[in-house]
Each structure stands twice: as C-alpha cells, then as structure tokens.
C-alpha cells in the first residue's frame, strides 16, 4: 500500500476501451473526409458523369455517417466516463457533460432509426442498387489491386469476407422486402451498423496502405498499424452478428402482442 499505484494504462481492459475509441474515431474522421471529398467532386468536377457518381456516393454515405458516428460518439463518451470510474460519473471532471452532450446527436437531425430506414428503404433499392455499387465497386477494386501485398494481406482477407457478407445481406433484404415491408424496418438498424463497420474497414485499408509506406519515417505510422490491427481483430467481426440478426427476419419481433410489452409492470404489481 505504501508503493505508488499503477497507472490505469497497465490494465488490458482499459487499453481495450481506449483502443476501441481510437480505432473508431480514426476511421470515423477518415470516412467523413473521404465523403467530404466526394461532395466537392459532386459539385466541382468538370465531368458530369463523375459529378453524378460522386453525388450517388454522398447520398448513400450521408445516413450512414450521421448515424454510426453519433451512435459511437455515445458509446465512446460512455466508455471514457467509465475509465474515470466514479470520478467520471460525478460532475467535477466534466465527463458526464461530454456523455450528455453526445446523447442528443442520435436523436436530432433525423433520429438514427429514421436514418436507418432512409438507408435500407430508400438508398438501398434506388436505381436497382446503383448507389450501393458506388461503394462496392471501389472497395472491390482495392481488394483486387492489393490482394498480393504482403503487408496488407492480413487486413484485405477479413475485409473481403465482411464486404461479401454485406453484399449478401443487401440481396437478402432486397428480396425479403418485396414480400413483407416489416422486413426492411426490422433489419434497418443492424444493416446500418453492418454497412458502417464495413465502410470503416475500407477506410482503415486506405490508411494502412499509407502507414506501411511511411512506417520507417515516424512512429505515428507504426502506431497507426497497431490501431488498425485492433480494428480488424476486434471490431470488424461485429459485422457477422449483425448479418445473423438480419437473417432472422421480422417474425419474432412482430409476434409479441402489444400488451406483451406491458407484462413486466403487471408482474411487479402482483408481487
Ligand atoms: C435539445 C433539442 C434541440 C432540438 N433542436 C431542434 C432544432 O433546432 N430544429 C428542429 O427542427 N428540431 C429540433 N429538435 C427536434 C428534433 O429534431 C426531434 O426531437 C427529432 O427529430 C426526433 O423527433 P421526435 O422527438 O418527434 O421523435 P419521434 O419522431 O416521435 O420519434 C420517437 C422514436 O420513434 C422512432 N420512429 C418514429 N417514426 C418512425 C418510423 N416511421 N419508423 C421507425 N422508427 C420511427 C424514432 O426513431 C424515435 O426513436 C431538437 C430536439 C432536442 C431534444
């Protein structure tokens, strides 16, 4: 007890929370900058075809960026508060204010539930999947060009699986949605997360390509590779559970009768 306490950073669980935040924030910033570039191109490129293609990409990415970045903003501010322990919960250190400030973002400017419906119900079927192809095609082209890159191999292989999984989910939803409109509503939020994580994976590939080229110049790039590896090991696999959830369809969630949502109250009343 007389010795100095360990810094929190020695604990793997603290590192897990911090690395998750860094991996999500780096790819969120990249995704925003990448889409902002497409906004510029959709307005300024002299070639009308390129302007239109970029406009499609922006339309696709807008609900994704709005919702996943704000959802992760809430999750991350909550975990950063967690790292402060009890001091995070009380007012003095300002962590609870960060959390509260972040909590409005999934609600306003179109709730994230409505953004998910925009993606799954409007953007996905638009032009027989034309908007989706604006993302899928460059991502697939990147895989083809970099498949043989020794450094990138460990990232390209899981990314390809995640991307193909997203394509499969998109096809599944397009078919199911035709027979039952509840299917799209039941799948929308999970689809948003799946798409968001795959697009973050693509951003990580772009960042990692540069990081490997410059790793001997600066430790910044070496660290970037470690953070990217964490994303591929620990975050990208979440796309799998989203796909499984979507595959179960709307049946169970629509089968609970309305008064079934009240049963907890009734039970506590009798006890
Ligand atoms: C602090 C604050 C500041 C604000 N500032 C502004 C402002 O400056 N300007 C402005 O115009 N507005 C502002 N708003 C309003 C804000 O945009 C709305 O609160 C937000 O759009 C959600 O609408 P609602 O509150 O009516 O929720 P509702 O529309 O009632 O939604 C409730 C829940 O149901 C879900 N839901 C609703 N319809 C569907 C559907 N069809 N399918 C699936 N799910 C659905 C939603 O996702 C949500 O989870 C502000 C709100 C707050 C809290």
Coordinates of C-alpha atoms and ligand atoms in Angstrom, one line a residue:
X1 CA 0.0 0.0 0.0
X2 CA 2.9 2.4 0.5
X3 CA 4.0 2.0 -3.1
X4 CA 2.8 4.2 -5.9
X5 CA -0.4 2.9 -7.6
X6 CA -0.1 1.5 -11.1
X7 CA -1.3 3.8 -13.9
X8 CA -4.7 2.6 -15.3
X9 CA -2.9 2.1 -18.7
X10 CA -1.4 -1.2 -17.4
X11 CA -4.8 -2.9 -17.4
X12 CA -5.8 -4.7 -20.6
X13 CA -9.4 -3.7 -20.1
X14 CA -8.5 0.0 -20.0
X15 CA -6.5 -0.5 -23.2
X16 CA -9.4 -2.3 -24.8
X17 CA -11.7 0.8 -24.2
X18 CA -9.1 3.3 -25.3
X19 CA -8.1 1.3 -28.4
X20 CA -11.7 0.8 -29.4
X21 CA -12.2 4.5 -29.2
X22 CA -9.1 5.3 -31.2
X23 CA -9.9 2.7 -33.9
X24 CA -13.5 4.0 -34.2
X25 CA -12.6 7.7 -34.1
X26 CA -9.7 7.4 -36.7
X27 CA -11.9 5.7 -39.2
X28 CA -14.9 8.0 -38.5
X29 CA -12.7 11.0 -39.3
X30 CA -11.4 9.3 -42.4
X31 CA -14.9 8.4 -43.5
X32 CA -16.1 12.0 -43.1
X33 CA -13.1 13.4 -45.0
X34 CA -13.5 10.8 -47.8
X35 CA -17.2 11.7 -48.2
X36 CA -16.4 15.4 -48.0
X37 CA -14.1 14.9 -50.9
X38 CA -16.9 13.3 -52.8
X39 CA -19.1 16.3 -52.0
X40 CA -16.5 18.6 -53.6
X41 CA -16.3 16.3 -56.6
X42 CA -20.1 16.1 -57.0
X43 CA -20.1 19.9 -57.4
X44 CA -16.8 20.9 -58.9
X45 CA -15.6 18.1 -61.2
X46 CA -15.8 19.2 -64.9
X47 CA -17.0 15.7 -66.0
X48 CA -20.8 15.4 -65.5
X49 CA -20.5 11.6 -65.1
X50 CA -18.0 11.9 -62.3
X51 CA -20.2 14.6 -60.6
X52 CA -23.2 12.2 -60.7
X53 CA -21.3 9.2 -59.4
X54 CA -19.9 11.2 -56.5
X55 CA -23.4 12.6 -55.8
X56 CA -24.7 9.0 -55.6
X57 CA -21.9 8.1 -53.1
X58 CA -22.7 11.1 -50.9
X59 CA -26.4 10.2 -50.9
X60 CA -25.5 6.7 -49.8
X61 CA -23.0 7.7 -47.1
X62 CA -24.9 10.5 -45.6
X63 CA -27.3 8.4 -43.4
X64 CA -24.5 6.0 -42.6
X65 CA -22.1 8.7 -41.4
X66 CA -24.8 10.6 -39.4
X67 CA -25.9 7.6 -37.5
X68 CA -22.9 5.4 -36.9
X69 CA -20.7 8.3 -35.9
X70 CA -23.3 9.6 -33.5
X71 CA -24.0 6.2 -32.0
X72 CA -20.3 5.5 -31.5
X73 CA -20.0 9.0 -30.1
X74 CA -22.4 8.0 -27.3
X75 CA -20.7 4.6 -26.8
X76 CA -17.2 6.2 -26.7
X77 CA -18.1 9.0 -24.3
X78 CA -19.7 6.4 -22.0
X79 CA -16.6 4.3 -22.1
X80 CA -14.3 7.2 -21.5
X81 CA -16.5 8.1 -18.5
X82 CA -16.1 4.5 -17.4
X83 CA -12.3 4.8 -17.4
X84 CA -12.6 7.7 -14.9
X85 CA -14.6 5.3 -12.6
X86 CA -16.8 7.1 -10.0
X87 CA -15.0 10.3 -10.9
X88 CA -16.4 10.0 -14.4
X89 CA -20.0 9.9 -13.0
X90 CA -19.9 12.9 -10.8
X91 CA -19.9 16.4 -12.2
X92 CA -16.5 17.7 -11.2
X93 CA -14.4 16.3 -14.1
X94 CA -16.9 17.1 -16.8
X95 CA -17.1 13.6 -18.2
X96 CA -20.9 13.3 -17.6
X97 CA -21.3 16.5 -19.6
X98 CA -19.5 15.0 -22.6
X99 CA -21.8 12.0 -22.4
X100 CA -24.9 14.1 -22.1
X101 CA -23.9 16.3 -25.0
X102 CA -23.1 13.3 -27.2
X103 CA -26.5 11.7 -26.4
X104 CA -28.6 14.3 -28.4
X105 CA -26.8 13.5 -31.7
X106 CA -28.5 10.2 -32.4
X107 CA -31.9 11.9 -31.8
X108 CA -31.8 15.2 -33.7
X109 CA -31.2 15.9 -37.4
X110 CA -33.3 12.8 -38.2
X111 CA -33.2 10.1 -35.5
X112 CA -30.8 7.2 -36.2
X113 CA -33.8 4.9 -36.6
X114 CA -35.1 7.1 -39.4
X115 CA -31.6 7.4 -41.0
X116 CA -31.5 3.6 -41.0
X117 CA -34.9 3.5 -42.8
X118 CA -33.5 6.0 -45.3
X119 CA -30.6 3.7 -46.0
X120 CA -32.5 0.4 -46.1
X121 CA -35.8 1.6 -47.6
X122 CA -34.7 4.3 -50.0
X123 CA -31.0 4.4 -50.7
X124 CA -30.5 0.6 -51.0
X125 CA -33.1 -0.1 -53.7
X126 CA -32.5 3.2 -55.6
X127 CA -31.6 2.7 -59.2
X128 CA -31.6 -1.1 -58.7
X129 CA -28.7 -0.9 -56.3
X130 CA -26.8 1.9 -58.2
X131 CA -25.9 3.8 -55.1
X132 CA -24.6 0.7 -53.3
X133 CA -22.4 0.0 -56.3
X134 CA -20.7 3.4 -55.8
X135 CA -19.3 2.0 -52.6
X136 CA -18.9 -1.7 -53.5
X137 CA -17.0 -1.1 -56.8
X138 CA -14.1 0.9 -55.5
X139 CA -13.8 -1.3 -52.4
X140 CA -13.7 -4.5 -54.6
X141 CA -11.2 -2.8 -56.9
X142 CA -9.0 -2.0 -53.9
X143 CA -9.1 -5.7 -52.9
X144 CA -8.1 -6.8 -56.4
X145 CA -5.1 -4.4 -56.6
X146 CA -3.8 -5.1 -53.0
X147 CA -4.6 -8.8 -52.7
X148 CA -0.9 -9.7 -53.2
X149 CA 0.5 -7.0 -50.9
X150 CA 2.3 -8.9 -48.1
X151 CA 1.7 -6.2 -45.5
X152 CA -1.9 -5.7 -46.3
X153 CA -2.9 -9.4 -46.7
X154 CA -3.9 -9.8 -43.0
X155 CA -6.4 -7.0 -43.4
X156 CA -7.5 -7.5 -47.0
X157 CA -8.7 -11.1 -46.4
X158 CA -11.1 -10.3 -43.5
X159 CA -12.2 -7.2 -45.3
X160 CA -13.2 -9.1 -48.4
X161 CA -15.2 -11.5 -46.2
X162 CA -17.0 -8.6 -44.5
X163 CA -17.7 -6.9 -47.8
X164 CA -19.1 -10.0 -49.4
X165 CA -21.2 -10.5 -46.3
X166 CA -22.6 -7.0 -46.7
X167 CA -23.4 -7.7 -50.4
X168 CA -25.2 -10.9 -49.3
X169 CA -27.2 -9.1 -46.6
X170 CA -28.2 -6.4 -49.2
X171 CA -29.5 -9.1 -51.6
X172 CA -31.3 -10.9 -48.8
X173 CA -33.1 -7.7 -47.7
X174 CA -34.0 -6.6 -51.2
X175 CA -35.7 -9.9 -51.8
X176 CA -37.4 -10.2 -48.4
X177 CA -38.6 -6.5 -48.5
X178 CA -40.6 -7.3 -51.6
X179 CA -42.9 -9.7 -49.8
X180 CA -43.2 -8.0 -46.4
X181 CA -42.5 -4.3 -45.7
X182 CA -41.8 -5.1 -42.0
X183 CA -38.6 -7.0 -43.1
X184 CA -36.9 -3.7 -44.0
X185 CA -37.9 -2.0 -40.8
X186 CA -36.7 -5.0 -38.7
X187 CA -33.4 -5.1 -40.4
X188 CA -32.6 -1.4 -40.9
X189 CA -30.6 -0.6 -37.8
X190 CA -28.5 -3.7 -38.0
X191 CA -27.9 -3.1 -41.7
X192 CA -26.8 0.4 -40.9
X193 CA -24.2 -0.9 -38.4
X194 CA -23.0 -3.6 -40.7
X195 CA -22.6 -1.1 -43.6
X196 CA -21.0 1.4 -41.3
X197 CA -18.4 -1.1 -40.0
X198 CA -17.6 -2.3 -43.5
X199 CA -17.1 1.3 -44.7
X200 CA -14.8 1.9 -41.7
X201 CA -12.9 -1.2 -42.6
X202 CA -12.4 0.2 -46.1
X203 CA -11.1 3.5 -44.6
X204 CA -8.7 1.5 -42.4
X205 CA -7.3 -0.2 -45.5
X206 CA -6.7 3.2 -47.2
X207 CA -5.0 4.4 -44.0
X208 CA -2.9 1.3 -43.5
X209 CA -1.6 1.4 -47.1
X210 CA -0.1 4.8 -46.4
X211 CA 1.0 3.7 -42.9
X212 CA 3.0 0.8 -44.2
X213 CA 4.7 3.0 -46.8
X214 CA 5.7 5.5 -44.2
X215 CA 6.3 3.3 -41.1
X216 CA 10.1 4.0 -41.0
X217 CA 9.6 7.8 -41.2
X218 CA 7.7 8.2 -37.9
X219 CA 6.3 6.2 -35.0
X220 CA 2.9 7.8 -35.7
X221 CA 2.6 5.4 -38.7
X222 CA 3.8 2.3 -36.7
X223 CA 1.2 3.1 -34.1
X224 CA -1.4 3.5 -36.7
X225 CA -0.8 -0.1 -37.9
X226 CA -1.4 -1.4 -34.4
X227 CA -4.6 0.6 -34.0
X228 CA -5.7 -0.7 -37.4
X229 CA -4.9 -4.2 -36.5
X230 CA -7.1 -3.8 -33.4
X231 CA -10.0 -2.7 -35.6
X232 CA -9.7 -5.8 -37.8
X233 CA -9.3 -8.2 -34.9
X234 CA -11.8 -6.8 -32.5
X235 CA -14.4 -4.6 -34.3
X236 CA -14.9 -5.6 -37.9
X237 CA -16.1 -9.2 -36.8
X238 CA -19.2 -7.5 -35.3
X239 CA -20.5 -7.4 -38.9
X240 CA -21.1 -11.1 -38.6
X241 CA -23.5 -10.8 -35.7
X242 CA -25.4 -8.0 -37.5
X243 CA -25.8 -10.3 -40.6
X244 CA -27.0 -13.2 -38.4
X245 CA -29.5 -10.9 -36.7
X246 CA -30.8 -9.6 -40.0
X247 CA -31.2 -13.2 -41.3
X248 CA -33.7 -14.0 -38.5
X249 CA -36.2 -11.5 -40.1
X250 CA -39.1 -9.7 -38.5
X251 CA -41.3 -12.6 -37.4
X252 CA -40.3 -12.8 -33.7
X253 CA -40.3 -9.0 -33.1
X254 CA -43.7 -8.6 -34.7
X255 CA -45.2 -11.6 -33.0
X256 CA -45.2 -10.2 -29.4
X257 CA -48.7 -8.7 -28.9
X258 CA -48.9 -5.1 -27.9
X259 CA -49.9 -5.9 -24.3
X260 CA -46.9 -8.3 -24.1
X261 CA -44.7 -5.2 -23.7
X262 CA -46.5 -4.3 -20.5
X263 CA -46.1 -7.6 -18.7
X264 CA -43.2 -6.5 -16.6
X265 CA -45.3 -3.8 -14.9
X266 CA -48.2 -6.2 -14.4
X267 CA -45.9 -8.8 -12.7
X268 CA -44.4 -6.2 -10.3
X269 CA -47.9 -5.1 -9.4
X270 CA -48.9 -8.5 -8.1
X271 CA -45.6 -9.3 -6.3
Ligands
LIG1 C1 -32.3 19.7 -27.4 C2 -33.0 19.6 -28.7 C3 -32.9 20.5 -29.7 C4 -33.6 20.5 -30.9 N1 -33.4 21.5 -31.8 C5 -34.1 21.5 -32.9 C6 -34.0 22.5 -33.9 O1 -33.2 23.4 -33.7 N2 -34.8 22.5 -35.0 C7 -35.7 21.4 -35.2 O2 -36.3 21.4 -36.2 N3 -35.8 20.4 -34.3 C8 -35.1 20.4 -33.2 N4 -35.2 19.4 -32.3 C9 -36.2 18.3 -32.5 C10 -35.5 17.0 -33.0 O3 -35.1 17.2 -34.4 C11 -36.5 15.9 -32.8 O4 -36.6 15.6 -31.4 C12 -36.1 14.6 -33.6 O5 -36.2 14.8 -35.0 C13 -37.0 13.4 -33.2 O6 -38.3 13.7 -33.4 P1 -39.4 13.5 -32.2 O7 -38.7 14.0 -30.9 O8 -40.7 14.0 -32.6 O9 -39.4 11.9 -32.0 P2 -40.4 10.9 -32.8 O10 -40.5 11.2 -34.3 O11 -41.7 10.8 -32.1 O12 -39.6 9.5 -32.7 C14 -39.7 8.7 -31.5 C15 -39.0 7.4 -31.8 O13 -39.7 6.7 -32.8 C16 -38.9 6.4 -33.9 N5 -39.7 6.5 -35.1 C17 -40.6 7.4 -35.4 N6 -41.1 7.2 -36.6 C18 -40.6 6.0 -37.1 C19 -40.7 5.3 -38.3 N7 -41.5 5.7 -39.3 N8 -40.0 4.2 -38.4 C20 -39.2 3.8 -37.4 N9 -39.0 4.4 -36.3 C21 -39.7 5.6 -36.1 C22 -37.7 7.4 -33.8 O14 -36.6 6.9 -34.4 C23 -37.6 7.6 -32.3 O15 -36.7 6.6 -31.8 C24 -34.5 19.4 -31.1 C25 -34.6 18.4 -30.1 C26 -33.9 18.5 -28.9 C27 -34.1 17.4 -27.9

